[in-house]
């Protein structure tokens, strides 16, 4: 099965999710549109954990 984005606004998120999946050793083709809200939250958590100098 192929990962498939069906909207016009999550392109960058899909790219980041694909890269993250590959870097973590997961099958990027297993990504689903339903995974994107959780991945968006994961990115926010990562960004907010960066110390502000």
Coordinates of N, CA and C in Angstrom, one line a residue:
X1 N 0.8 -1.2 0.0 CA 0.0 0.0 0.0 C 0.9 1.2 0.0
X2 N 0.3 2.3 -0.5 CA 1.1 3.6 -0.6 C 0.5 4.6 0.3
X3 N 1.4 5.4 0.9 CA 1.0 6.5 1.7 C 0.3 7.5 0.8
X4 N -0.8 8.1 1.2 CA -1.6 8.9 0.3 C -2.1 10.1 1.1
X5 N -1.8 11.3 0.6 CA -2.3 12.6 1.1 C -3.5 13.0 0.2
X6 N -4.6 13.3 0.8 CA -5.8 13.7 0.0 C -6.2 15.1 0.1
X7 N -5.4 15.9 1.0 CA -5.8 17.3 1.1 C -4.7 18.1 0.4
X8 N -4.9 19.5 0.4 CA -3.9 20.4 -0.3 C -3.0 21.1 0.7
X9 N -3.1 20.8 2.0 CA -2.4 21.6 2.9 C -1.4 20.9 3.8
X10 N -1.3 19.6 3.8 CA -0.4 18.8 4.6 C 0.9 18.4 3.9
X11 N 1.2 18.9 2.8 CA 2.4 18.5 2.0 C 3.7 18.4 2.8
X12 N 4.0 19.5 3.5 CA 5.2 19.6 4.3 C 5.2 18.7 5.4
X13 N 4.0 18.5 6.0 CA 3.9 17.6 7.1 C 4.2 16.2 6.7
X14 N 3.7 15.8 5.5 CA 3.9 14.4 5.0 C 5.4 14.2 4.7
X15 N 6.0 15.3 4.2 CA 7.5 15.1 3.9 C 8.2 14.9 5.2
X16 N 7.9 15.7 6.2 CA 8.6 15.5 7.5 C 8.3 14.1 8.1
X17 N 7.0 13.7 8.0 CA 6.6 12.4 8.6 C 7.4 11.3 7.8
X18 N 7.5 11.4 6.5 CA 8.2 10.4 5.8 C 9.7 10.3 6.1
X19 N 10.3 11.5 6.3 CA 11.7 11.5 6.7 C 11.9 11.0 8.1
X20 N 11.0 11.3 9.0 CA 11.1 10.8 10.4 C 10.9 9.3 10.4
X21 N 10.0 8.8 9.6 CA 9.8 7.4 9.6 C 11.0 6.6 9.1
X22 N 11.6 7.1 8.0 CA 12.8 6.5 7.4 C 13.9 6.6 8.4
X23 N 14.2 7.7 9.0 CA 15.3 7.9 10.0 C 15.1 7.0 11.2
X24 N 13.9 6.7 11.6 CA 13.6 5.9 12.7 C 13.5 4.4 12.4
X25 N 13.7 4.1 11.1 CA 13.7 2.7 10.7 C 12.3 2.1 10.4
X26 N 11.3 3.0 10.2 CA 10.0 2.5 10.0 C 9.7 2.5 8.5
X27 N 8.6 1.8 8.1 CA 8.1 1.8 6.8 C 7.3 3.1 6.5
X28 N 7.9 4.0 5.7 CA 7.2 5.3 5.4 C 6.0 5.0 4.6
X29 N 5.9 3.9 3.9 CA 4.7 3.7 3.1 C 3.5 3.3 4.0
X30 N 3.8 3.0 5.2 CA 2.7 2.7 6.2 C 2.0 3.9 6.8
X31 N 2.5 5.1 6.4 CA 1.8 6.3 6.9 C 0.4 6.5 6.4
X32 N -0.5 7.0 7.2 CA -1.8 7.2 6.9 C -2.2 8.6 7.2
X33 N -3.2 9.1 6.5 CA -3.7 10.5 6.8 C -4.1 10.6 8.3
X34 N -4.7 9.6 8.8 CA -5.1 9.6 10.2 C -3.9 9.7 11.2
X35 N -2.7 9.5 10.7 CA -1.5 9.6 11.6 C -1.0 11.0 11.7
X36 N -1.5 11.9 10.8 CA -0.9 13.3 10.8 C -1.3 14.1 12.0
X37 N -2.5 14.1 12.6 CA -2.7 14.9 13.8 C -1.7 14.5 14.9
X38 N -1.4 13.2 15.1 CA -0.5 12.8 16.2 C 0.9 13.3 15.8
X39 N 1.3 13.2 14.5 CA 2.6 13.6 14.1 C 2.8 15.1 14.2
X40 N 1.7 15.9 14.0 CA 1.7 17.3 14.1 C 2.0 17.6 15.6
X41 N 1.3 16.9 16.5 CA 1.5 17.1 18.0 C 2.9 16.7 18.4
X42 N 3.5 15.6 17.8 CA 4.8 15.2 18.1 C 5.8 16.3 17.7
X43 N 5.6 16.9 16.5 CA 6.5 18.0 16.1 C 6.4 19.2 17.0
X44 N 5.2 19.5 17.4 CA 5.0 20.7 18.3 C 5.8 20.4 19.7
X45 N 5.7 19.2 20.2 CA 6.3 18.8 21.4 C 7.9 18.9 21.2
X46 N 8.4 18.5 20.1 CA 9.8 18.6 19.8 C 10.3 20.0 19.8
X47 N 9.5 20.8 19.1 CA 9.8 22.2 18.9 C 9.8 22.9 20.3
X48 N 8.8 22.7 21.1 CA 8.7 23.3 22.4 C 9.7 22.9 23.4
X49 N 10.3 21.7 23.1 CA 11.3 21.2 24.0 C 12.7 21.8 23.8
X50 N 12.8 22.6 22.7 CA 14.1 23.2 22.4 C 14.3 24.4 23.4
X51 N 15.4 24.4 24.1 CA 15.7 25.5 25.0 C 15.8 26.9 24.3
X52 N 15.2 27.9 24.8 CA 15.3 29.2 24.3 C 16.5 29.9 24.9
X53 N 17.4 30.4 24.1 CA 18.6 31.1 24.7 C 18.4 32.5 25.0

